[in-house]
CSV table of C-alpha atoms and ligand atoms in Angstrom, one decimal:
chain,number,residue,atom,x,y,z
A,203,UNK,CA,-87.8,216.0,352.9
A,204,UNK,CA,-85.7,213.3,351.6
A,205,UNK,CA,-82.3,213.9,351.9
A,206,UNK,CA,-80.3,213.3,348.5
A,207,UNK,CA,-77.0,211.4,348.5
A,208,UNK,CA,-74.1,211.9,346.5
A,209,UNK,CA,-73.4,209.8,342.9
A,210,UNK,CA,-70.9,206.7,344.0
A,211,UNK,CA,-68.6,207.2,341.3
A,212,UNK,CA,-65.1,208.9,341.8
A,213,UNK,CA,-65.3,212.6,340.8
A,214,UNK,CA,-69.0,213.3,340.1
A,215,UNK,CA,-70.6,215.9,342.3
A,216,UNK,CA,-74.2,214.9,341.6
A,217,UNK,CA,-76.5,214.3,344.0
A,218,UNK,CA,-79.7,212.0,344.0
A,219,UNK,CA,-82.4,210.5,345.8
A,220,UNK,CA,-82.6,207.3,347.4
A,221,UNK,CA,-84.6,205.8,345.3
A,222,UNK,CA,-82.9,206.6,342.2
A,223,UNK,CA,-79.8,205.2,344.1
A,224,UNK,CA,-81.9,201.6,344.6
A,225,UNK,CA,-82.6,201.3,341.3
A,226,UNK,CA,-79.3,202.4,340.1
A,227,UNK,CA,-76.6,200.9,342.4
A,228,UNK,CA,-75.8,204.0,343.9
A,229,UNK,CA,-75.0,205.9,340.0
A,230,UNK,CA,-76.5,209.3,338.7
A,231,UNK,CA,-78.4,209.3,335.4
A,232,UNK,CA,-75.5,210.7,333.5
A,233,UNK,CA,-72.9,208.7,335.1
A,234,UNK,CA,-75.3,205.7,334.5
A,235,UNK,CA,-75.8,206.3,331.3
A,236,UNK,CA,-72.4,207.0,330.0
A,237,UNK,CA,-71.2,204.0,332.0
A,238,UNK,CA,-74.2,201.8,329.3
A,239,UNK,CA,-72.6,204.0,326.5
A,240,UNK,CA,-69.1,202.9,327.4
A,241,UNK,CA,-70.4,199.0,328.1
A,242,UNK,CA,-71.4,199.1,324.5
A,243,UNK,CA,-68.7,200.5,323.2
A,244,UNK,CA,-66.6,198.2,324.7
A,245,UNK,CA,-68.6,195.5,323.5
A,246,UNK,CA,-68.4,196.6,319.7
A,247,UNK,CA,-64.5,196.7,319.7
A,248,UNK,CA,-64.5,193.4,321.8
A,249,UNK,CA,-67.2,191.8,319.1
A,250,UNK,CA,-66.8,193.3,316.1
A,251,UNK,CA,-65.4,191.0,313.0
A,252,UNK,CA,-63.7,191.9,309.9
A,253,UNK,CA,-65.8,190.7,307.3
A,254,UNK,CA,-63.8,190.5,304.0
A,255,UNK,CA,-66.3,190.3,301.2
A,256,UNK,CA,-63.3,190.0,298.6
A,257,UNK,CA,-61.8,186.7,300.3
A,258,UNK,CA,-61.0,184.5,297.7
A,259,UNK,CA,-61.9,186.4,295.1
A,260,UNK,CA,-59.8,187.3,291.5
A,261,UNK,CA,-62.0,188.3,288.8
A,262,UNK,CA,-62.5,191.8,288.7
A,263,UNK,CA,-66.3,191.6,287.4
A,264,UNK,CA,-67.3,190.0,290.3
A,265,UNK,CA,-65.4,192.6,292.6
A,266,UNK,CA,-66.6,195.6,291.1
A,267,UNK,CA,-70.2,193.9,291.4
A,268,UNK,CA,-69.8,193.9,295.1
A,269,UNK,CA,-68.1,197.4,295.2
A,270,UNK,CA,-71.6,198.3,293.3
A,271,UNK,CA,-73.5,197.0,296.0
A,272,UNK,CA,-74.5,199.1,299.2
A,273,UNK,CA,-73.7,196.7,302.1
A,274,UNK,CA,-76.0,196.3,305.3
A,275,UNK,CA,-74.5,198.4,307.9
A,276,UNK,CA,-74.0,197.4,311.1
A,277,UNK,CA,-71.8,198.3,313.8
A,278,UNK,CA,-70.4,194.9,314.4
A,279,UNK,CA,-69.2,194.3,311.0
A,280,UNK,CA,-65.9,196.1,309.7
A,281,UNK,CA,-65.6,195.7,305.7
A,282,UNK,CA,-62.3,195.2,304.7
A,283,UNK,CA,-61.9,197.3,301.9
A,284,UNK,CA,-60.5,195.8,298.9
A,285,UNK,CA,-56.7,196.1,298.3
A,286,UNK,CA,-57.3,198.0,294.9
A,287,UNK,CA,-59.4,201.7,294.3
A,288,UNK,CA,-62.2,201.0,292.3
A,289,UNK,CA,-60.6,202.8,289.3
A,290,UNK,CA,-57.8,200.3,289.3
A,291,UNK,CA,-60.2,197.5,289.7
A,292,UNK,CA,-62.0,199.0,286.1
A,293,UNK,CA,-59.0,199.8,284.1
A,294,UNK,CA,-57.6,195.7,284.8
A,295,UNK,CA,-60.7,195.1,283.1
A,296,UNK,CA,-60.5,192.4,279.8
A,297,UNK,CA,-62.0,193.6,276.3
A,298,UNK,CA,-64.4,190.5,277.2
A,299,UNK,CA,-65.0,191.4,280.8
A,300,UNK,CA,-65.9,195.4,279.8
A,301,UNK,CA,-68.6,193.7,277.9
A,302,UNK,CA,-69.4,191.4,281.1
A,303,UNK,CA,-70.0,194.7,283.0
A,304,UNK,CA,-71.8,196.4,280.4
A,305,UNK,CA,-74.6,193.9,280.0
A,306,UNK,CA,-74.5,193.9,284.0
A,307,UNK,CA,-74.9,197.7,283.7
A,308,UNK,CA,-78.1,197.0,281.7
A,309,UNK,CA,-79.6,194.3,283.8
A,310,UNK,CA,-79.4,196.6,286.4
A,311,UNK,CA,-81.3,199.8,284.3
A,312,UNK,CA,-83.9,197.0,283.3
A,313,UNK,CA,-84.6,196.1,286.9
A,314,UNK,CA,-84.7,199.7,288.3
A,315,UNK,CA,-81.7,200.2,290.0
A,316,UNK,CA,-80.7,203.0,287.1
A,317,UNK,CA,-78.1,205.1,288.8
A,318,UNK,CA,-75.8,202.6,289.6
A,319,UNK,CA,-76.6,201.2,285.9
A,320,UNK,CA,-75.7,204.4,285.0
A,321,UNK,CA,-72.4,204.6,287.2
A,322,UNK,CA,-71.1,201.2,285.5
A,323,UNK,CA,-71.4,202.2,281.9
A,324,UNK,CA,-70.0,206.3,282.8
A,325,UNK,CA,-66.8,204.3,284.2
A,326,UNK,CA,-66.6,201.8,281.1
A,327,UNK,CA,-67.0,204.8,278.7
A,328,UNK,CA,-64.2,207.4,280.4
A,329,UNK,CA,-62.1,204.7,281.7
A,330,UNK,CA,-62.3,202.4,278.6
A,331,UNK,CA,-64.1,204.5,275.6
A,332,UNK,CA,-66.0,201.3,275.3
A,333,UNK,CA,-69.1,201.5,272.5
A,334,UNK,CA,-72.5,201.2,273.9
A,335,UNK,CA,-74.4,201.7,269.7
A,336,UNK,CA,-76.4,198.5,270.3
A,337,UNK,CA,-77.1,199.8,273.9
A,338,UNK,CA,-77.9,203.3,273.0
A,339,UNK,CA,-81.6,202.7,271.7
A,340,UNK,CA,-82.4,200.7,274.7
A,341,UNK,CA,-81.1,203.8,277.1
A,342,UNK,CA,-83.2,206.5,274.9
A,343,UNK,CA,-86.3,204.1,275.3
A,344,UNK,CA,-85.7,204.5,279.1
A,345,UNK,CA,-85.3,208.1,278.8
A,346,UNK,CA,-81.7,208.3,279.9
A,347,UNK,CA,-80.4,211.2,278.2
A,348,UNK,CA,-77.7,212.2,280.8
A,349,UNK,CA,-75.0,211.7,281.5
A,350,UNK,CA,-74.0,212.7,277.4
A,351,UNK,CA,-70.8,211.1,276.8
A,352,UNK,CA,-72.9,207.7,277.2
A,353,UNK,CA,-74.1,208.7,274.0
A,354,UNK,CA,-71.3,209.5,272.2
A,355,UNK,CA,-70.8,205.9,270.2
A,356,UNK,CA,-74.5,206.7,268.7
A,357,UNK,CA,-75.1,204.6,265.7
A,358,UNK,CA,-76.1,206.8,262.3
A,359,UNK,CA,-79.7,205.8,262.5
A,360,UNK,CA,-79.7,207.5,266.3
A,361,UNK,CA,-77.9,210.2,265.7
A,362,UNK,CA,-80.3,211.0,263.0
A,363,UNK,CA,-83.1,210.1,265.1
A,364,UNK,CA,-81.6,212.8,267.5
A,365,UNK,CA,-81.2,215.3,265.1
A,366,UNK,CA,-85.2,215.3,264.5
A,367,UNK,CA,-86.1,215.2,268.1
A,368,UNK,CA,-83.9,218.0,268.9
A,369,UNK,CA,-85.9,220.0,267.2
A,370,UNK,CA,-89.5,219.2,268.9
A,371,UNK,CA,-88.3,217.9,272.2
A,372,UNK,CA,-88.0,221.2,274.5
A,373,UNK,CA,-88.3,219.9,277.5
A,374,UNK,CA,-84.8,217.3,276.6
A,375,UNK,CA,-83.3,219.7,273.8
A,376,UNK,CA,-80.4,220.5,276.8
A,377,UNK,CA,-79.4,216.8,277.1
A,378,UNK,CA,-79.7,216.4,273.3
A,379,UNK,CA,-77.4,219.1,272.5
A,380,UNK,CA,-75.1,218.0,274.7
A,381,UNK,CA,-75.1,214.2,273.3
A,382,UNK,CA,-74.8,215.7,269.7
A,383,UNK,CA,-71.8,217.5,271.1
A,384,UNK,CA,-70.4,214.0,272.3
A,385,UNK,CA,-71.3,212.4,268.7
A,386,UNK,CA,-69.6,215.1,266.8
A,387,UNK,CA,-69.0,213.2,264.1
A,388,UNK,CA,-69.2,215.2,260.2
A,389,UNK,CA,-72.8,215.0,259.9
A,390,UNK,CA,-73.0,216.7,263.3
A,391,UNK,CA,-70.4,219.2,262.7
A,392,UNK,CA,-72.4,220.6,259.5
A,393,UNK,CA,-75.5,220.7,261.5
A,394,UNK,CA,-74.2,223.2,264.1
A,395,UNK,CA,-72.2,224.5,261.4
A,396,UNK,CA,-75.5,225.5,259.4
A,397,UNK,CA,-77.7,226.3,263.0
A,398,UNK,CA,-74.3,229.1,263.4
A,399,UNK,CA,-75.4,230.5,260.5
A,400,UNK,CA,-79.1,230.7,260.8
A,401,UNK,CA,-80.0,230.0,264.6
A,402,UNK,CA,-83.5,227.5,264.7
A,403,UNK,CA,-86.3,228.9,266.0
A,404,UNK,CA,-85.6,227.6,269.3
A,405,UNK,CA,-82.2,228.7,270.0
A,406,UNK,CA,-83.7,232.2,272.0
A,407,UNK,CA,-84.8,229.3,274.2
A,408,UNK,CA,-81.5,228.2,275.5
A,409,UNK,CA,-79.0,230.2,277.8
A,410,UNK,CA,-76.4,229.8,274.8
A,411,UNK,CA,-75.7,229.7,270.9
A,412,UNK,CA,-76.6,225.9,269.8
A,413,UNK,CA,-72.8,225.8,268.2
A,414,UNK,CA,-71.4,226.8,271.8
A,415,UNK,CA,-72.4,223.0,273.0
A,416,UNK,CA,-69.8,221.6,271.5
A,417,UNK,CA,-67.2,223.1,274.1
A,418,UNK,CA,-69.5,220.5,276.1
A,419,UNK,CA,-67.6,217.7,274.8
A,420,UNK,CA,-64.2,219.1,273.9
A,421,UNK,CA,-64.1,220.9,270.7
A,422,UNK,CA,-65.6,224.0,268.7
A,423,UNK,CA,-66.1,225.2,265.4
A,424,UNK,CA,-63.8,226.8,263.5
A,425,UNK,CA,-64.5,230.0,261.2
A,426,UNK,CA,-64.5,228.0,258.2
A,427,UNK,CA,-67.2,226.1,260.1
A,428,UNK,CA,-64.5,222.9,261.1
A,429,UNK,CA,-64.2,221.0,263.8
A,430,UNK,CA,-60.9,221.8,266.0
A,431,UNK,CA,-60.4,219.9,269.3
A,432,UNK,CA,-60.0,221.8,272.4
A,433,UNK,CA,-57.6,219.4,274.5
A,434,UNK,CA,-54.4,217.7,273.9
A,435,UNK,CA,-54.2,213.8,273.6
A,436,UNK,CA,-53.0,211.6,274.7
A,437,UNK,CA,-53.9,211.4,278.5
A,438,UNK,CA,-51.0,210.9,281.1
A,439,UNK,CA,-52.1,210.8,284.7
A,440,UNK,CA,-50.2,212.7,287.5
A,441,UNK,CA,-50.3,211.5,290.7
A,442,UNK,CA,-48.6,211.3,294.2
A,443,UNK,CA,-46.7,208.1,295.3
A,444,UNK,CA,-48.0,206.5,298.1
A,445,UNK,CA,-46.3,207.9,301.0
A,446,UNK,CA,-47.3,205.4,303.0
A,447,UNK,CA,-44.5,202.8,301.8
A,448,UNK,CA,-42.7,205.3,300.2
A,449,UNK,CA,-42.5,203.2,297.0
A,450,UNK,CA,-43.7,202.9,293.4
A,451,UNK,CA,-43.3,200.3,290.7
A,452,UNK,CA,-40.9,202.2,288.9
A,453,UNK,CA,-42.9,201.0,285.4
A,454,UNK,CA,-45.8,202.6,286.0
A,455,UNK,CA,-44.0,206.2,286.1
A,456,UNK,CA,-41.6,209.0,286.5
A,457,UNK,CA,-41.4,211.6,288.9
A,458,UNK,CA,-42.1,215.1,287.5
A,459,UNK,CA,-41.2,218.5,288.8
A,460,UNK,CA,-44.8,220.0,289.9
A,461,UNK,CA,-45.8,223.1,292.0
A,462,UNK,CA,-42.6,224.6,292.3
A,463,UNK,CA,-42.0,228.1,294.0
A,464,UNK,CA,-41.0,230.5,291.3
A,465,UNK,CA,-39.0,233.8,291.8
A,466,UNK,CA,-41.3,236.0,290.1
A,467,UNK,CA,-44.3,237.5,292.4
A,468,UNK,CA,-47.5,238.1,291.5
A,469,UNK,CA,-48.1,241.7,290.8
A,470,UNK,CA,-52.0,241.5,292.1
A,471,UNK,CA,-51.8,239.6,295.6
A,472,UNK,CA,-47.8,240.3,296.1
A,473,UNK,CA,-47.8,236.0,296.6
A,474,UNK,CA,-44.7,233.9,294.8
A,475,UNK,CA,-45.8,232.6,291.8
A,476,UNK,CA,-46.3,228.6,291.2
A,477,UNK,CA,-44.9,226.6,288.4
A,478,UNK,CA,-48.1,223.9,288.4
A,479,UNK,CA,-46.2,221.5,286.2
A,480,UNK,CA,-43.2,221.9,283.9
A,481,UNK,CA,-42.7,219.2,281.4
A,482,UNK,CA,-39.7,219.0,278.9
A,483,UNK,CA,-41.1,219.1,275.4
A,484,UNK,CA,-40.0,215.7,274.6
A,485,UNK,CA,-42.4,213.8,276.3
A,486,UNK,CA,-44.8,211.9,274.7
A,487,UNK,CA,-47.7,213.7,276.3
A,488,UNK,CA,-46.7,217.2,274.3
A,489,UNK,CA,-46.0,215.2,271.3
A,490,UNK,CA,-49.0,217.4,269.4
A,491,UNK,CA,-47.7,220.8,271.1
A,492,UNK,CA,-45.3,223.0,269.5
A,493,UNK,CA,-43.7,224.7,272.2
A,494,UNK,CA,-40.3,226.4,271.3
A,495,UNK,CA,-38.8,226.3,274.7
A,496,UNK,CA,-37.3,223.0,276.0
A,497,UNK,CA,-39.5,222.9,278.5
A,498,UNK,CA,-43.1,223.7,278.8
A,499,UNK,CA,-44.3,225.5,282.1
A,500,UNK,CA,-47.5,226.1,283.4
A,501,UNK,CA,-46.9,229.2,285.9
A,502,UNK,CA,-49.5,230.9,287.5
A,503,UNK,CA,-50.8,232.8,291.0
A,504,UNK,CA,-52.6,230.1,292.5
A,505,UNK,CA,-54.8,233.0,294.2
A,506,UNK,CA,-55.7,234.7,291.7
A,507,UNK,CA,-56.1,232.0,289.2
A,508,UNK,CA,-59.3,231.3,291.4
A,509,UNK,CA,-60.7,235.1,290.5
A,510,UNK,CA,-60.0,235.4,286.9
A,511,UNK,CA,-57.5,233.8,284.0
A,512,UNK,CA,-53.9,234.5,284.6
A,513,UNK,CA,-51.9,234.5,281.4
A,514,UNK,CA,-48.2,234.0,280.9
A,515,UNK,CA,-46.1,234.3,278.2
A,516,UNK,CA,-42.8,233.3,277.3
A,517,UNK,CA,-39.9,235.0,277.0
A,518,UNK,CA,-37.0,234.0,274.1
A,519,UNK,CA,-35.5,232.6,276.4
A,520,UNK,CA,-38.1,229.8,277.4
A,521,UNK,CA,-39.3,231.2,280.3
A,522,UNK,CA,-42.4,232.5,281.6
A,523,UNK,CA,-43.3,235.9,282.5
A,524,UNK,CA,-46.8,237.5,284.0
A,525,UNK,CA,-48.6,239.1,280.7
A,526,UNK,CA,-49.3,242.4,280.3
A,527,UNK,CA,-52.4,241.2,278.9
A,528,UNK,CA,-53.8,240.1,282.4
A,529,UNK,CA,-57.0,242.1,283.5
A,530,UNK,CA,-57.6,242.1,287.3
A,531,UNK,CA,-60.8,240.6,288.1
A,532,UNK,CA,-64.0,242.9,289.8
A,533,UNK,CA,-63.5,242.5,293.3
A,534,UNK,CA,-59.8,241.4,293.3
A,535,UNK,CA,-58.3,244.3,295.4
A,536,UNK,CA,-61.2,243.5,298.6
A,537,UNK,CA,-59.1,240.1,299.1
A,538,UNK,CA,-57.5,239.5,301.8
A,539,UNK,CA,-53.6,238.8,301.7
A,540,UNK,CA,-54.3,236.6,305.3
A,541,UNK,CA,-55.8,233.8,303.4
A,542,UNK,CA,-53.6,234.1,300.6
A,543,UNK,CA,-53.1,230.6,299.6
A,544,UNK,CA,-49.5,228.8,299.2
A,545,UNK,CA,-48.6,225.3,298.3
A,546,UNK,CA,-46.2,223.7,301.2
A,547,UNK,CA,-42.7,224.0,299.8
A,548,UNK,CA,-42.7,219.9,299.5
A,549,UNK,CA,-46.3,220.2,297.9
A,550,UNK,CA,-44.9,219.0,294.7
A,551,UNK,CA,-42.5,216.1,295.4
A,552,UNK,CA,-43.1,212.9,295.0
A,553,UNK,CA,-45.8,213.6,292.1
A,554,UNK,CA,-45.0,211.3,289.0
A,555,UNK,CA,-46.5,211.1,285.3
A,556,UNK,CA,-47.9,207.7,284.2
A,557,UNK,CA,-45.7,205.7,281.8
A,558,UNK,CA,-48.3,205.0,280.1
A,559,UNK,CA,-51.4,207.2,278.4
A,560,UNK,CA,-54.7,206.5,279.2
A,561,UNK,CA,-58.7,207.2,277.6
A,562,UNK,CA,-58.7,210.9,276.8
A,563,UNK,CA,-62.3,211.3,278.6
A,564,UNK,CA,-60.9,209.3,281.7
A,565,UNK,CA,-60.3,212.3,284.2
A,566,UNK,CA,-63.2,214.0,282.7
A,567,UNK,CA,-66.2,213.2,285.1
A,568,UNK,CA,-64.5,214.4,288.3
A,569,UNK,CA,-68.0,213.5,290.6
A,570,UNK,CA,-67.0,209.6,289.8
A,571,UNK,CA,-63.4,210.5,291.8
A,572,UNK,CA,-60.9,209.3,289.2
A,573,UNK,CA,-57.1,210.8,289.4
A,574,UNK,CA,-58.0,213.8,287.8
A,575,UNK,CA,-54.0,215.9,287.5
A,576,UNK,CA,-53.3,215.0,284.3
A,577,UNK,CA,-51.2,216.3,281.4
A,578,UNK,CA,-53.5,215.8,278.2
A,579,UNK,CA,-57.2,214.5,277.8
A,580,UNK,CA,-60.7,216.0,278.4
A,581,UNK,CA,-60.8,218.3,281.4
A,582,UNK,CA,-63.3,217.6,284.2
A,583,UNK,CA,-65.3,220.2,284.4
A,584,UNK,CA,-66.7,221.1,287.5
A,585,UNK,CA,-69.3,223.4,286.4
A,586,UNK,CA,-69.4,224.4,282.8
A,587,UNK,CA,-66.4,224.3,280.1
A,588,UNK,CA,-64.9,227.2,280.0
A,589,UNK,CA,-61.9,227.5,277.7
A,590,UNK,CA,-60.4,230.7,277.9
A,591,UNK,CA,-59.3,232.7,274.4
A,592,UNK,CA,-56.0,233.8,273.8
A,593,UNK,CA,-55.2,237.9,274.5
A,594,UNK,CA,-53.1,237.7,271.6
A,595,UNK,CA,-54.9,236.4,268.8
A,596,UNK,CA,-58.5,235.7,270.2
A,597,UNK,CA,-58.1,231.8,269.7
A,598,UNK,CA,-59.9,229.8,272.0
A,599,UNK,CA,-56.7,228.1,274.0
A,600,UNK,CA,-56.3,224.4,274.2
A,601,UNK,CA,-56.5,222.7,277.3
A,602,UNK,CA,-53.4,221.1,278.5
A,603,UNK,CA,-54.3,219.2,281.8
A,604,UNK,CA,-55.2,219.9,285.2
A,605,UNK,CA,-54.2,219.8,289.1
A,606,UNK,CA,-56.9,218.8,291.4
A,607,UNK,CA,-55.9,220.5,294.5
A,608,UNK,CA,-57.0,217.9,296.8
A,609,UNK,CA,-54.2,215.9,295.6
A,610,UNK,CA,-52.1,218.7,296.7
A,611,UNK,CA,-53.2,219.8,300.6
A,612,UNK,CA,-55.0,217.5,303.0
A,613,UNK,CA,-58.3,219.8,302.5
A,614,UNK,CA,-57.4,221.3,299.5
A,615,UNK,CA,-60.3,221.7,296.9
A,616,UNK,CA,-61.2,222.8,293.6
A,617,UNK,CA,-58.9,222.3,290.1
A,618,UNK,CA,-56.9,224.6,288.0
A,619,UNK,CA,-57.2,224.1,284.5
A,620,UNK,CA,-54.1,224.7,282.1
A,621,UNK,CA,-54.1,226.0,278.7
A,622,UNK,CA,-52.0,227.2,276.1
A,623,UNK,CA,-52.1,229.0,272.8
A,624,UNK,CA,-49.0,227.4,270.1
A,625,UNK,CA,-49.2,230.4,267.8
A,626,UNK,CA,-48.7,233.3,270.4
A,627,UNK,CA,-46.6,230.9,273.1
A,628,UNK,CA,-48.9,232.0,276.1
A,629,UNK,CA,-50.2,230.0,278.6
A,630,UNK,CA,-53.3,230.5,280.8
A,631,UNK,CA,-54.6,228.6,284.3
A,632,UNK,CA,-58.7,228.9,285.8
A,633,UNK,CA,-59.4,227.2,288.7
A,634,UNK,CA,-63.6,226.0,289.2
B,6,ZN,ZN1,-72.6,210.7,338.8
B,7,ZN,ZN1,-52.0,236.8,292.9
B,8,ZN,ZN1,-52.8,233.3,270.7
C-alpha cells in the first residue's frame, strides 16, 4: 500500500498520495483549489478597471439612454454609476428633450425591445405628465394596454374608440377599464355614471362594479353621479438628507417633523403610538385641506395599521386621539407583542419636504422606485386602491400622502397610506 503524505500547506490535516502530490506541488485538492480561487481573485482586484460610461457626458437624453441599456457584465469591469438617480436624471429633463425621449421610447416599441419602451414613457408620464395622444393609436395597434396611466392623454376619437371596444373586447375589458379610469374626462364620467345605474351585460364578468375602476386612477363617483378626486394636490416629496455628507441645498427643502413618538398607546398592541408626519396647515401642500387645527397630524399604531385602518380623530383642541370607531381586525389578538414594530427614536430626523411640488402621479408607480413619502399626489398603490370610508359619515376619505418604510429602517418594507375626512376631522393610515 502506498503510504499517503500530508498537504504542504500550514494547518491542513489532509493527507494524499504521491501522485497527487507530483502533480500538485505537494497541495490537497481543496487547498489547491482555493489557493486557484484566491489567484483569481487577486487577479480581478489587481485588473479590474473602472469604466465610466458617463465620462464626458452632459445631456441627460443621452444618459438616460445608456441607464436604459443593460451593460455586458464582466468581472473585470466596475461601472461607475452615474453621479445622479435616474429619477433626477428625468425630472432635469427639457420640454424639448421629454419629447427626445419619447420618440426614443417609440423607436424602441417598434424594434421589439417593448418593456423598456414601456419604462421610458411610464417615467415621462408620472414624472412629467407629458401627452402621448399622437402616440396613443400607435401603442393600441401594438396591443399595449398596460400600464393605464399611458393612456390617460387619449385623444376624443380614442377614447371613443375605447368606449366601443370595452364593450366586445373580454379578454382586455380589465385594461380598458382601467385606461378609461385614467381618461376620466366628462364623456367618461357619464358613461360609468349611466353603467352605475344599469350595469352592462358584462359587468357579472368582472371581480367589481365597472364604476369602482375609477378608484384605479384616483377619483370616484359621487351620488349625484360627479366626479370627486380622491387625493390632495399638489405633490411635495419627503425625503431623508443624505447622511453621507450630512448636507442639503437648503433650496430644494425644509426639514419636517416625521415619525415622532407620541404619548398616547395603542389600546390593541399596548405599542406608543407614531405621529407619521405632522404638517402645519399653512403649507402649501394642505392648501386644499380644511383642517381646523394648526397643525395637521397623521397619528397612528404602525402595527396595527398593517392589520386593519386605524382612525383618529381630533380633539378641540387640535390633537389626535384613537377613535372609538376603530374595529379590531380578525386575527389581531394571535399577534405577537415580540415583533411588535417601533420606529428608532431618530427614525424621523433629518426627513425634509420638497420646496417645490411635483406631477401628482409622480410617486404613484412605486415598482419604477421613485421617492414615494410624499404629502399630496396619487398614492402608489401596491396592490389595489383601497381608500378607506369615513366611520363618521361613510365618505370615501382622501388620501393625503404616504411613508414608504424603506425610507425609514435599513430593511424596512411596505407603505402606509394617510387619509383624512374635512367634514368629520378624522384621519385614517393602511399600510400594503
Ligand atoms: Zn490541504
Ligand atoms: Zn397597535
Ligand atoms: Zn367623515
Amino acid at each position: 500500500m502506498t503510504e499517503r503524505i500530508p498537504c504542504i500547506r500550514e494547518g491542513c490535516t489532509n493527507t494524499i498520495l504521491p501522485a497527487t502530490a507530483a502533480k500538485t506541488g505537494g497541495y490537497c485538492m481543496p487547498c489547491k483549489q482555493e489557493m486557484e480561487r484566491e489567484e483569481r481573485r487577486r487577479y480581478i482586484e489587481a485588473n479590474r478597471r473602472d469604466v465610466n460610461l458617463y465620462e464626458g457626458l452632459h445631456d441627460p437624453v443621452q444618459i438616460l439612454k445608456i441607464m436604459h441599456t443593460p451593460h455586458v457584465r464582466d468581472p473585470l469591469i466596475h461601472y461607475v454609476p452615474y453621479e445622479r438617480s435616474q429619477e433626477q436624471v428625468y425630472l432635469s429633463l427639457s420640454a424639448e428633450q421629454q419629447e427626445e425621449m419619447r420618440d426614443y421610447a417609440m423607436e424602441l416599441i417598434r424594434t421589439d425591445d417593448i418593456d423598456t419602451g414601456k419604462d421610458i414613457l411610464l417615467y415621462l408620464v408620472c414624472y412629467h405628465d407629458i401627452s402621448l395622444a399622437a402616440q396613443i393609436p400607435e401603442l393600441l395597434e401594438q396591443e399595449i394596454y398596460d400600464p393605464a396611466i399611458l393612456h390617460k392623454s387619449a385623444s376624443a376619437q380614442v377614447r371613443d374608440l375605447l368606449l366601443q371596444q370595452v364593450h366586445n373586447d373580454d379578454e382586455n375589458r380589465n385594461h380598458i377599464l382601467m385606461m378609461l379610469a385614467h381618461i376620466g374626462d366628462e364623456v367618461v364620467v357619464e358613461q360609468f355614471r349611466q353603467w352605475k345605474q344599469s350595469p352592462p351585460a358584462w359587468a357579472d364578468q368582472l371581480y367589481v362594479r365597472p364604476e369602482q375602476y375609477t378608484f384605479e386612477a384616483g377619483w370616484e363617483l359621487t351620488k349625484d353621479g360627479e366626479r370627486r378626486e380622491l387625493f390632495i394636490s399638489p405633490s411635495y416629496s419627503l425625503y431623508k438628507s443624505k447622511d453621507e455628507d450630512g448636507t442639503i441645498a437648503p433650496s430644494s427643502g425644509v426639514p419636517i417633523q416625521m415619525l415622532q413618538t407620541s404619548t398616547g398607546s395603542c389600546p390593541w398592541c399596548g405599542t406608543a403610538l407614531t405621529t407619521l408626519v405632522a404638517l402645519d396647515v399653512g403649507h402649501p401642500a394642505l392648501q386644499n385641506v380644511s383642517w381646523q387645527a394648526e397643525k395637521l397630524q397623521i397619528r397612528t399604531c404602525v402595527n396595527c395599521s398593517c392589520y386593519g385602518v386605524v382612525y383618529m380623530e381630533t380633539s378641540s383642541a387640535g390633537e389626535p386621539f384613537w377613535s372609538a370607531h376603530n374595529v379590531m381586525p380578525v386575527g389581531m389578538d394571535d399577534i405577537d407583542s415580540e415583533n411588535s414594530l417601533e420606529p428608532a427614536p431618530d427614525a424621523g430626523d433629518s426627513f425634509y419636504i420638497s420646496t417645490e411640488p411635483r406631477q401628482a402621479f409622480h410617486g404613484s408607480e412605486w415598482a419604477m422606485e421613485p421617492s414615494l413619502s410624499q404629502i399630496g399626489g396619487h398614492p402608489g398603490w401596491v396592490q389595489d386602491a383601497a381608500y378607506p370610508v369615513c366611520p363618521c359619515c361613510s365618505t370615501t376619505m382622501r388620501a393625503v400622502g404616504q411613508v414608504d418604510w424603506a425610507q425609514i429602517e435599513k430593511y424596512g418594507e411596505g407603505m402606509y397610506y394617510m387619509f383624512l375626512c374635512e367634514s368629520c376631522q378624522m384621519t385614517a393610515v393602511t399600510y400594503q
